CSV table of C-alpha atoms in Angstrom, one decimal:
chain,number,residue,atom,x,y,z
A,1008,UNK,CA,0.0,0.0,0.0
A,1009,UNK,CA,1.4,3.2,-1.1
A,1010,UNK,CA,2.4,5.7,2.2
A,1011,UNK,CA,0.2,8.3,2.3
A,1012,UNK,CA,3.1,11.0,3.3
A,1013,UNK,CA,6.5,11.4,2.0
A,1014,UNK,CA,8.9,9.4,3.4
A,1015,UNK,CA,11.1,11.7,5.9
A,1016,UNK,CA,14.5,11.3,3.8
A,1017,UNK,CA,12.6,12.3,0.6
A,1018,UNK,CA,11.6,15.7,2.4
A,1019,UNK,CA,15.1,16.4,4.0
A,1020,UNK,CA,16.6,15.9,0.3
A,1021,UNK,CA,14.3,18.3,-1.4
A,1022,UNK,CA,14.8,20.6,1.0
A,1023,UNK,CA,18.7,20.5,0.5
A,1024,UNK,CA,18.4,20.8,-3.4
A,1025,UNK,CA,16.7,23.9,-2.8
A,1026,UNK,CA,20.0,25.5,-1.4
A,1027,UNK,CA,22.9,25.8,-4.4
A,1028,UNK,CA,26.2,24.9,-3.6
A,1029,UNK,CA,29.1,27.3,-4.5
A,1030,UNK,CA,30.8,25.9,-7.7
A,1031,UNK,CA,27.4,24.8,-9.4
A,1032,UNK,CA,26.1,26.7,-12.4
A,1033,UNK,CA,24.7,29.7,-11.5
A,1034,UNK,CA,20.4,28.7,-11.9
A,1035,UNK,CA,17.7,30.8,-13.2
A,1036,UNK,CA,15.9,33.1,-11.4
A,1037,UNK,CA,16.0,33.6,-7.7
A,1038,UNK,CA,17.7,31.3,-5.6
A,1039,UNK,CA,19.3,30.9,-2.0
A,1040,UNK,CA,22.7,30.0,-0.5
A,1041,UNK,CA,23.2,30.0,3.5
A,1042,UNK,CA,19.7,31.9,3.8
A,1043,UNK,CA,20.7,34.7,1.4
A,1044,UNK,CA,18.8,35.5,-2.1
A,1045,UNK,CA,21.0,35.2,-5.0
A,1046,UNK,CA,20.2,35.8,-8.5
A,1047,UNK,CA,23.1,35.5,-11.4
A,1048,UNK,CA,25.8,35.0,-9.0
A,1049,UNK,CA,25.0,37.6,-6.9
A,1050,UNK,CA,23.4,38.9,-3.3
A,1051,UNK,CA,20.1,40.0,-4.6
A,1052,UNK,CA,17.8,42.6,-2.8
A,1053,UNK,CA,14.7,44.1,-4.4
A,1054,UNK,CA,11.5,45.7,-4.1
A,1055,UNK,CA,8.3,44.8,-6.8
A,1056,UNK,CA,5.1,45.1,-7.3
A,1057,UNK,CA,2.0,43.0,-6.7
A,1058,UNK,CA,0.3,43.2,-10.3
A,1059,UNK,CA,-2.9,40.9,-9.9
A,1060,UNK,CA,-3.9,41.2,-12.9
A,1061,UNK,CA,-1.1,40.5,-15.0
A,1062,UNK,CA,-2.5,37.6,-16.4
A,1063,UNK,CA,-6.6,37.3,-15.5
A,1064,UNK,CA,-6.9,40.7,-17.8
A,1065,UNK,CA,-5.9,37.9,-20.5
A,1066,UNK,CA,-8.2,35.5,-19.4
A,1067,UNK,CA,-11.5,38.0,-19.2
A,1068,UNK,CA,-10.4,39.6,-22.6
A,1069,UNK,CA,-7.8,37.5,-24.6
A,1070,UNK,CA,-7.5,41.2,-26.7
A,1071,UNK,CA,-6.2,42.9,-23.5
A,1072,UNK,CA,-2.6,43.2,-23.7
A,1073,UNK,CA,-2.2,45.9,-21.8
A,1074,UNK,CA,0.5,45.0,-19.6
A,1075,UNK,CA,3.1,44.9,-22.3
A,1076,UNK,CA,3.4,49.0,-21.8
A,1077,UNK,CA,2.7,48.5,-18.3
A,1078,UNK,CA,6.1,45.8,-18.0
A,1079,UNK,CA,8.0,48.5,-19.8
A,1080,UNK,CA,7.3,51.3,-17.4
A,1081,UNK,CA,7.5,49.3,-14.6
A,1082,UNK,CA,11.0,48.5,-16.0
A,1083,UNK,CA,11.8,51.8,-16.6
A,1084,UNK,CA,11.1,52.8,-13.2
A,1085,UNK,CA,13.2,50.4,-11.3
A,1086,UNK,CA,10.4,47.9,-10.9
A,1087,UNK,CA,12.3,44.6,-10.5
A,1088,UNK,CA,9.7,41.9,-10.4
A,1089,UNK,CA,5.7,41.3,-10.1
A,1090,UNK,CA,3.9,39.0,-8.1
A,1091,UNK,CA,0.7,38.1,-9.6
A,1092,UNK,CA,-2.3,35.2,-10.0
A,1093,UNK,CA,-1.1,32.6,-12.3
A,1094,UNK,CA,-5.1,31.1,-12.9
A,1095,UNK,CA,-8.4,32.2,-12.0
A,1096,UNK,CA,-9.7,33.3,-8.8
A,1097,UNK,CA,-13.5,31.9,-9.2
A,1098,UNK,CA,-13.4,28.2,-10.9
A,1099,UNK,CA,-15.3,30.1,-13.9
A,1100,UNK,CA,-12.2,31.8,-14.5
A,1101,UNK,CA,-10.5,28.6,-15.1
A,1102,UNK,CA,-13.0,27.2,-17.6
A,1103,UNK,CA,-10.2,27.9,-20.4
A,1104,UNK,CA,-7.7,26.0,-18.7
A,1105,UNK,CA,-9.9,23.3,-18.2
A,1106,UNK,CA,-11.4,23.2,-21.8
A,1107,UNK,CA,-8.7,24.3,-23.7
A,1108,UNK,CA,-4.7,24.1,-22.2
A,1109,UNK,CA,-3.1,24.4,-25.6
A,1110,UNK,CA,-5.1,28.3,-25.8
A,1111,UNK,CA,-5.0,29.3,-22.1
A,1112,UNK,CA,-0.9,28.8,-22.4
A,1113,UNK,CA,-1.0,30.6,-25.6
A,1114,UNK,CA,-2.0,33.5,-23.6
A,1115,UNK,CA,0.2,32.9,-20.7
A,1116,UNK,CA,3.0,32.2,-22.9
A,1117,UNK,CA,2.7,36.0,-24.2
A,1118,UNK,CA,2.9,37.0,-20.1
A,1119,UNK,CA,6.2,35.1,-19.8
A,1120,UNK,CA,7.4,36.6,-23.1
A,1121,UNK,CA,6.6,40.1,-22.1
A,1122,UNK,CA,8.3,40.2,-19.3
A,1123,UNK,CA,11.1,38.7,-20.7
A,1124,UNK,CA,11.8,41.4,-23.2
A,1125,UNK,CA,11.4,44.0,-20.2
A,1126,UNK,CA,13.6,42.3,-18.0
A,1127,UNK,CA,11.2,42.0,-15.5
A,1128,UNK,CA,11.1,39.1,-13.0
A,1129,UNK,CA,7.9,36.9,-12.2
A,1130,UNK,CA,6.5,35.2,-9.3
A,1131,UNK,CA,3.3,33.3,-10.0
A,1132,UNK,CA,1.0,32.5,-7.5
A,1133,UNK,CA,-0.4,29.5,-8.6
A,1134,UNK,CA,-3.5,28.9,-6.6
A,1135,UNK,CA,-4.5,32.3,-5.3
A,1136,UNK,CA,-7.8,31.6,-4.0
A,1137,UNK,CA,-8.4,28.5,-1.3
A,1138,UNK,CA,-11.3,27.3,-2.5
A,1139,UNK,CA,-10.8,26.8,-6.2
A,1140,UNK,CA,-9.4,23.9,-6.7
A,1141,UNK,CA,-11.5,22.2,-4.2
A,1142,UNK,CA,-14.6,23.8,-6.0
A,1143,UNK,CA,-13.3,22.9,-9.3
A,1144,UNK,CA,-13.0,19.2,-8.6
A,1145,UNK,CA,-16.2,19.5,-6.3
A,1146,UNK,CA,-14.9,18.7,-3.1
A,1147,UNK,CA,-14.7,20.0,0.1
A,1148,UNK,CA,-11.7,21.9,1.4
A,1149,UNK,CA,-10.8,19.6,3.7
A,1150,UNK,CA,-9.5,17.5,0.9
A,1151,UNK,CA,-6.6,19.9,0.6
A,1152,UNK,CA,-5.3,17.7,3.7
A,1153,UNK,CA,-6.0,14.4,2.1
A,1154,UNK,CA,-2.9,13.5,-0.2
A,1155,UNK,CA,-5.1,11.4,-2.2
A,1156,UNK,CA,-7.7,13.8,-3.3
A,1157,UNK,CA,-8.6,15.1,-6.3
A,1158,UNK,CA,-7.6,18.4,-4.9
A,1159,UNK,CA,-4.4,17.4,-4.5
A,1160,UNK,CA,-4.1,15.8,-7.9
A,1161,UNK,CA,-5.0,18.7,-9.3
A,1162,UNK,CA,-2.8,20.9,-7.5
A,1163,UNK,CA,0.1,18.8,-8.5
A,1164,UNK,CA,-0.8,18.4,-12.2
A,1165,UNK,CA,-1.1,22.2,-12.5
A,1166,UNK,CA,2.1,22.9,-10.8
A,1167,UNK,CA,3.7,20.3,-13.2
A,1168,UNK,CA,2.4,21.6,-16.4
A,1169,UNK,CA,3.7,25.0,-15.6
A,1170,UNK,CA,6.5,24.6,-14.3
A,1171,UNK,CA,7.9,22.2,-16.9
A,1172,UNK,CA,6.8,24.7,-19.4
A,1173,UNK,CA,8.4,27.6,-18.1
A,1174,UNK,CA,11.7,26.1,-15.9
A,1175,UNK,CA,13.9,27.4,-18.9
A,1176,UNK,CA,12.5,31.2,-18.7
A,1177,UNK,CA,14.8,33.5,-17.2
A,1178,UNK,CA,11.7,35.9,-16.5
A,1179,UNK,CA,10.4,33.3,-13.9
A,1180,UNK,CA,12.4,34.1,-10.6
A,1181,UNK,CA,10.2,31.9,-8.1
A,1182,UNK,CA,7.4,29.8,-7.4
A,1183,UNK,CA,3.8,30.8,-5.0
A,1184,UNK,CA,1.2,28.5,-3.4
A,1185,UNK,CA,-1.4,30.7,-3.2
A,1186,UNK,CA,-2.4,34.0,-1.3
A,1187,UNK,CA,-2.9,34.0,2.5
A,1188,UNK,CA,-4.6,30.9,3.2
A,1189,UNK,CA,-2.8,30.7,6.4
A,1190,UNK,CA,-5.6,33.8,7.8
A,1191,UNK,CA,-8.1,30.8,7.1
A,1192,UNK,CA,-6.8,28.3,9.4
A,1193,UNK,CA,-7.8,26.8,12.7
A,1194,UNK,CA,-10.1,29.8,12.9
A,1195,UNK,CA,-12.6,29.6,16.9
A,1196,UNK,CA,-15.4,30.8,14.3
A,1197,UNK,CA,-14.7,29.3,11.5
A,1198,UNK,CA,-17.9,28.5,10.9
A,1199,UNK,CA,-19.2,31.9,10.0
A,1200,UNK,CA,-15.8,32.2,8.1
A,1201,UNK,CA,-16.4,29.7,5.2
A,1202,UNK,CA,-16.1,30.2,1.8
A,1203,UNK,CA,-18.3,32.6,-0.4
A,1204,UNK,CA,-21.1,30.7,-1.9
A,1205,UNK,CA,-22.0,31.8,-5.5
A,1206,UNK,CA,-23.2,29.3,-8.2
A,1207,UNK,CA,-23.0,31.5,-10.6
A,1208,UNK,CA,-19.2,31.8,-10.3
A,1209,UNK,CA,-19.1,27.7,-10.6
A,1210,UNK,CA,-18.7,27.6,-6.7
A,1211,UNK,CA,-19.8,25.2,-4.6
A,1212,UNK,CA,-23.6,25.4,-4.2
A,1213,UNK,CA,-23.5,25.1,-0.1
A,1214,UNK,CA,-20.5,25.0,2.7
A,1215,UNK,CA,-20.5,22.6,6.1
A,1216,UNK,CA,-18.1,22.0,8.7
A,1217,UNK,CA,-15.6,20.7,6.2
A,1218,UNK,CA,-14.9,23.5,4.5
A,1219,UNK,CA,-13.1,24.7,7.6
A,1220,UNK,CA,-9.3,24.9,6.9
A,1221,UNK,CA,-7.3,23.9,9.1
A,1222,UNK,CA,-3.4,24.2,9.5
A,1223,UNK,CA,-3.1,20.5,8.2
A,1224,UNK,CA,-4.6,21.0,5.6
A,1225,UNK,CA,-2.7,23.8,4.6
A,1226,UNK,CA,0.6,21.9,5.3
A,1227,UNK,CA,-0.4,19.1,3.4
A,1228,UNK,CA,-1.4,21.4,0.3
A,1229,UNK,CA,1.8,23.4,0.5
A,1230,UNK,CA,3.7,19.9,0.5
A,1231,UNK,CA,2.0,18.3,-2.5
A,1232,UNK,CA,2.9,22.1,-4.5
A,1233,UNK,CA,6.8,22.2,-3.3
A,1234,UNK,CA,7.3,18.7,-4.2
A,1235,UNK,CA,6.2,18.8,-7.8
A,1236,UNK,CA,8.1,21.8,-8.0
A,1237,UNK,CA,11.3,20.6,-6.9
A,1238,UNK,CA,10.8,17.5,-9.1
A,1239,UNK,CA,11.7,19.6,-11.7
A,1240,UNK,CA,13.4,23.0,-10.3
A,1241,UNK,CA,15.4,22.2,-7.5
A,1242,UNK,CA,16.7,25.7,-7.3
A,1243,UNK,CA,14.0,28.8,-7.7
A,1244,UNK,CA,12.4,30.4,-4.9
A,1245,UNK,CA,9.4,28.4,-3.1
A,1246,UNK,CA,7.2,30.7,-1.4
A,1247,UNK,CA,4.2,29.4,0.4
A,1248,UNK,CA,2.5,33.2,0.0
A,1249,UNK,CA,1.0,33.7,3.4
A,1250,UNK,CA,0.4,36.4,5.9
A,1251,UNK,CA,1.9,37.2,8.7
A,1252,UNK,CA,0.0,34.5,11.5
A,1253,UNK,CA,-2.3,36.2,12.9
A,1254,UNK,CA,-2.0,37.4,16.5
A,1255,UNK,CA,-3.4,34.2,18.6
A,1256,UNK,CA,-3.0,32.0,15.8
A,1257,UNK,CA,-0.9,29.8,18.2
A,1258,UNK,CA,-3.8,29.6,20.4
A,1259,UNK,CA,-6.1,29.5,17.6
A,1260,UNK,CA,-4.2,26.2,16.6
A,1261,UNK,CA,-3.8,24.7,20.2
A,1262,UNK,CA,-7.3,25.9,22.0
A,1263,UNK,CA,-9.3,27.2,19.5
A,1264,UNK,CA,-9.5,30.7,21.7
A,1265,UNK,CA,-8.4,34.2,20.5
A,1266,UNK,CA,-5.5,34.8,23.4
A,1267,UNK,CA,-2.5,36.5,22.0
A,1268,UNK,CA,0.4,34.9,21.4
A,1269,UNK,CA,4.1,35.4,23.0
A,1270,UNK,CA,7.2,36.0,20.3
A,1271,UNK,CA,7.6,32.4,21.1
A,1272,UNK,CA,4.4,31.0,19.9
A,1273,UNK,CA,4.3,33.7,17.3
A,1274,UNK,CA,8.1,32.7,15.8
A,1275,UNK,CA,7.3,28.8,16.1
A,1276,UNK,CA,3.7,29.6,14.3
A,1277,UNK,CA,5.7,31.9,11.6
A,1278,UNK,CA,8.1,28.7,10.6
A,1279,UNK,CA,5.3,25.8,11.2
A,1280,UNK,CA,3.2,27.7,8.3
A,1281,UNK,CA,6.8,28.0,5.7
A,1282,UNK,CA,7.8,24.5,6.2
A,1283,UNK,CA,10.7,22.7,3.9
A,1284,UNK,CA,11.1,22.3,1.1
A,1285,UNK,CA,9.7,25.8,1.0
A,1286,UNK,CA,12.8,28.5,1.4
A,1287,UNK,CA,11.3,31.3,2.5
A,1288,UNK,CA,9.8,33.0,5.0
A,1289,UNK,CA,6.2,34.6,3.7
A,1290,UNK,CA,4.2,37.2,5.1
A,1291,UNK,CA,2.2,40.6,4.2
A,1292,UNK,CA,2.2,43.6,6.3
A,1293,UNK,CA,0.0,46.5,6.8
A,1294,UNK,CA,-0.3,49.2,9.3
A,1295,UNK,CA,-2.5,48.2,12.5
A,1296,UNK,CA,-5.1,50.2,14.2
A,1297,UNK,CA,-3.7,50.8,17.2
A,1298,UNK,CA,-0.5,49.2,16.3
A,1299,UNK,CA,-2.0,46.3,17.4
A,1300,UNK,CA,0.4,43.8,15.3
A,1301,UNK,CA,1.5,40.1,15.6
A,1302,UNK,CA,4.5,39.3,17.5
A,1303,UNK,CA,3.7,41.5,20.4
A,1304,UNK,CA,5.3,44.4,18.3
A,1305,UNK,CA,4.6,47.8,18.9
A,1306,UNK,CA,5.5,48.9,14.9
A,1307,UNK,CA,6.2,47.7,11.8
A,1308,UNK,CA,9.8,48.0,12.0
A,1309,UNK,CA,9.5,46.3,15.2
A,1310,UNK,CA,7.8,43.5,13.7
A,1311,UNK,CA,10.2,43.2,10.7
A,1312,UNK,CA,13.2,42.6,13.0
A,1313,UNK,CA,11.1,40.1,15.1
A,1314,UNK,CA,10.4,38.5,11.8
A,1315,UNK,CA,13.9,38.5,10.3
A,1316,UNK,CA,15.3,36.9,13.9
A,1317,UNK,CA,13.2,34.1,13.4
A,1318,UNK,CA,14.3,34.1,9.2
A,1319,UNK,CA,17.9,34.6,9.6
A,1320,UNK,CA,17.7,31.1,12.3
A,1321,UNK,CA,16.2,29.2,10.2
A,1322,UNK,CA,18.6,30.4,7.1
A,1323,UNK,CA,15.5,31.2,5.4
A,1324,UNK,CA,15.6,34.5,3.5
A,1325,UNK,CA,12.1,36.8,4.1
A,1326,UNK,CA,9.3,37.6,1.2
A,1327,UNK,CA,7.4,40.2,2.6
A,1328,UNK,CA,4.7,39.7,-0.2
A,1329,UNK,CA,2.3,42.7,0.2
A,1330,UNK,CA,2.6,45.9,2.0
A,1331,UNK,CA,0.9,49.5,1.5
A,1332,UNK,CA,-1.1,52.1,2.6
A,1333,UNK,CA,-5.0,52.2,1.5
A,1334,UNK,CA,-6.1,55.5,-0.1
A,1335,UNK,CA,-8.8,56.2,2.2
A,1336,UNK,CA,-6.2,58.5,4.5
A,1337,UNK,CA,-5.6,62.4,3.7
A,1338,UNK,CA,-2.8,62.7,0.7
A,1339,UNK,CA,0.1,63.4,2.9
A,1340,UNK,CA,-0.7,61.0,5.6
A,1341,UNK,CA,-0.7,58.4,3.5
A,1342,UNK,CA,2.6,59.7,1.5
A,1343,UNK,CA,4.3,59.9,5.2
A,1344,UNK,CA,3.1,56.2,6.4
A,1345,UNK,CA,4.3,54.8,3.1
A,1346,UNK,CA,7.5,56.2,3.0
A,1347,UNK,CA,8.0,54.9,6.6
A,1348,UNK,CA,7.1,51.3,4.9
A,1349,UNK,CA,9.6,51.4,2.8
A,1350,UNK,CA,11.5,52.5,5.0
A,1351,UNK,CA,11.5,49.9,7.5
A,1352,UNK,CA,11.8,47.5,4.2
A,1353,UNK,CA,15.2,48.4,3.5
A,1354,UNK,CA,16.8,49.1,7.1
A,1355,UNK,CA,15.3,46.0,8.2
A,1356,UNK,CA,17.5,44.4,5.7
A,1357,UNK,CA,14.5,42.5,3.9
A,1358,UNK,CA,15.9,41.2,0.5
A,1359,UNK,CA,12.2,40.6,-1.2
A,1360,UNK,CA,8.8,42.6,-1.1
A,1361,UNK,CA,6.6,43.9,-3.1
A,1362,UNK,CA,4.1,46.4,-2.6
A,1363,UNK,CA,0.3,46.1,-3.1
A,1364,UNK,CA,-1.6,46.7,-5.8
A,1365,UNK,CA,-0.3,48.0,-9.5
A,1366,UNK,CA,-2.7,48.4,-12.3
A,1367,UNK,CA,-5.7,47.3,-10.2
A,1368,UNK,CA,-9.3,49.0,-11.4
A,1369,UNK,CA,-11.4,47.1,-9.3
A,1370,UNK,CA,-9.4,48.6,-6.3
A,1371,UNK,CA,-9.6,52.1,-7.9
A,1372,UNK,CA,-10.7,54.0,-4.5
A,1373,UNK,CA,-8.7,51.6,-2.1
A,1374,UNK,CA,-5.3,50.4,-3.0
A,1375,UNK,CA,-5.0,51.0,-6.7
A,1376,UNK,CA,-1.5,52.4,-8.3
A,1377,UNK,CA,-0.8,53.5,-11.9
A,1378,UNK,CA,1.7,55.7,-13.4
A,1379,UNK,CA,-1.6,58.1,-13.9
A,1380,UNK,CA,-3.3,58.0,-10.7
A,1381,UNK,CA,-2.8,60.4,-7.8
A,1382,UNK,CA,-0.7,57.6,-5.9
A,1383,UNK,CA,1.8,57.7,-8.5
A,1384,UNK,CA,4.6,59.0,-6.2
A,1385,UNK,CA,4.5,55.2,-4.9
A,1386,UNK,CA,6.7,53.8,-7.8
A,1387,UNK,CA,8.7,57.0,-7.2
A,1388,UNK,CA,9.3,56.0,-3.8
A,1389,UNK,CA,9.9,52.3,-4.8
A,1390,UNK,CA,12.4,53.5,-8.0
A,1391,UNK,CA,14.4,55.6,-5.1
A,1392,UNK,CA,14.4,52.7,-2.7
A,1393,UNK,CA,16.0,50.3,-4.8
A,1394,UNK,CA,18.2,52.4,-6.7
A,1395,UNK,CA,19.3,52.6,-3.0
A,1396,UNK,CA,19.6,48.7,-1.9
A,1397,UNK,CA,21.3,48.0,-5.2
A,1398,UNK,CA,24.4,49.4,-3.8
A,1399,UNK,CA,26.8,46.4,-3.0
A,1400,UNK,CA,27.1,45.9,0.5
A,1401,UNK,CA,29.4,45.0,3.0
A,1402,UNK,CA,28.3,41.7,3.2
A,1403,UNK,CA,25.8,39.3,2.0
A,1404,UNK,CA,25.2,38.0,5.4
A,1405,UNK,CA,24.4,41.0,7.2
A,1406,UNK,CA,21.7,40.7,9.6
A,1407,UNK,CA,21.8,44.1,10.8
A,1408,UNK,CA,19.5,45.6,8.5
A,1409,UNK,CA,22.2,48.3,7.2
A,1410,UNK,CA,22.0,49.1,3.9
């Protein structure tokens, strides 16, 4: 009878391909040695963009190719890399995928190719929203936890067709999961926190109790995704493209209650959700009400060092996925608390983030950031700050957050 689980040794050896030894050929992408990002040889340090829509504009209007002038700009003004969703978010989105593969990669293909010719780097989320797949296949989410699910079947195919398709593209510099599925997990009320129901989207047509993620679940979906991807890359990025844990999730794990965490509980939650083979250490940040943040930290920069302490032991470098400021606060306020974002970023010695959300209508009067809107001054600020970490530094192992 076939194990259920991968076999211990088979884990400890993906995890080790994942780290390139000195000597080897320099890999595509974006890849890690002794905890620090490297890409062509060298320490790497950048700040991106979250562009969502990169690709689902393509899948709503195949005749939208508007990001090929948006790559460009965002090339031109020191815009190293996009994160973005690499499929549908509803399962109707992915009714091309499933219908017809060889035109929904015709249109991806044009994606990878665009960014290539801007020199733009990409990191694909692959499965953005947690109930998809399960929806898709019509079953509930807790078959994300069952290794023999058609969840996970199709979570490993998809992984497999893309990456095999695009391992040989320098404009791919890491592999995503999906997008904050940890904020799901071992939730006290869960119940009233189940997915959106709406048939008309292809969703499923009711929820129950077992459509109530849990952590192992989670772990077991993030396993089945890193293994096929190291089956065939054993050297990109692998980001699991969650949150920061949530305040009690400790507790919300071990008691099902909302007390808050200690830095302990909050450091061993942080590395139990980015487990091997996955290399990094993912999580979005926003400013609190109240500064009421995870980790017991009384700021962001606070939090960021917190966060790289428990990083830099575990020789895993730090993604911090999303970060801004919504546009609901007065112009300079928002300017001002921005600014101090990117700030921390780069004294906190972060080597990956990327800020939200670039090219983004249906955010228009929240988070939304063109070249033409009135938050504009964002890529400035963005341009600036990397011009800025792209100095060489001292040393590629410095923890100290200098720049």
């Amino acid at each position: 009878m076939r194990s259920r689980r991968c076999p211990i040794t088979a884990i400890l050896l993906l995890s080790l391909t994942a780290s390139v030894p000195c000597g080897a050929a320099e890999p595509l992408g974006l890849y890690v040695r002794d905890g620090v990002v490297f890409r062509g040889g060298k320490p790497y340090r950048g700040i991106g963009a979250n562009y969502f829509s990169l690709f689902s504009r393509r899948l709503k209007d195949p005749s939208d190719t508007s990001y090929r002038s948006q790559l460009k700009q965002l090339s031109e003004a020191r815009i190293p890399f996009v994160r973005f969703m690499c499929g549908g978010f509803w399962p109707i989105d992915c009714e091309l995928y499933l219908r017809d593969k060889r035109a929904y990669f015709a249109l991806l293909d044009d994606v990878v190719e665009a960014a290539g010719e801007n020199d733009i780097g990409l990191i694909p989320s692959l499965f953005w929203h947690m109930s998809t797949v399960p929806d898709i296949v019509g079953e509930p989410i807790d078959q994300l936890g069952n290794p023999d699910s058609k969840s996970i079947r199709f979570i490993r195919r998809y992984t497999e067709e893309v990456v095999t398709r695009y391992q040989d593209s320098p404009a791919i510099w890491g592999w995503e999961f999906g997008n904050e599925y940890n904020l799901h997990a071992d939730l006290p009320n869960a119940a009233t926190h189940r997915p959106p129901v709406w048939p008309q989207l292809k969703t499923a047509r009711r929820r129950t109790e077992r459509d109530e993620l849990t952590s192992a679940h989670l772990l077991e979906a993030l396993a089945a995704f890193a293994q096929s991807v190291r089956r065939h890359d054993k050297t990109r990025l692998l980001i699991s493209g969650n949150s920061i844990p949530r305040p009690s999730a400790w507790h919300n794990t071990a008691q099902r209650s909302w007390q808050e965490d200690s830095v302990d509980q909050f450091g061993r939650i942080l590395l139990r959700d980015n487990p091997d083979p996955i290399g990094t250490i993912s999580v979005h940040l926003y400013p609190r009400e109240n500064n009421e943040y995870s980790g017991r930290a009384k700021d962001v920069a606070q939090l960021i060092g917190i966060v790289q302490r428990y990083a830099h032991r575990a020789k895993k470098p730090l993604f911090i996925g999303e970060f801004g400021v919504p546009a609901q606060l007065d112009t300079e306020e928002e300017r001002a608390l921005f600014e101090e974002l990117t700030t921390a970023i780069a004294a906190g010695g972060v080597p990956l983030a990327a800020f939200w959300v670039f090219d983004h209508p249906q955010q228009n009067k929240t988070w939304n950031v063109t070249f033409d809107n009135r938050r504009a001054y964002m890529l400035e600020i963005i341009g600036r700050a990397n011009a800025r970490i792209g100095r060489p530094s001292k040393s590629a192992k410095s923890t100290d957050g200098s720049l």
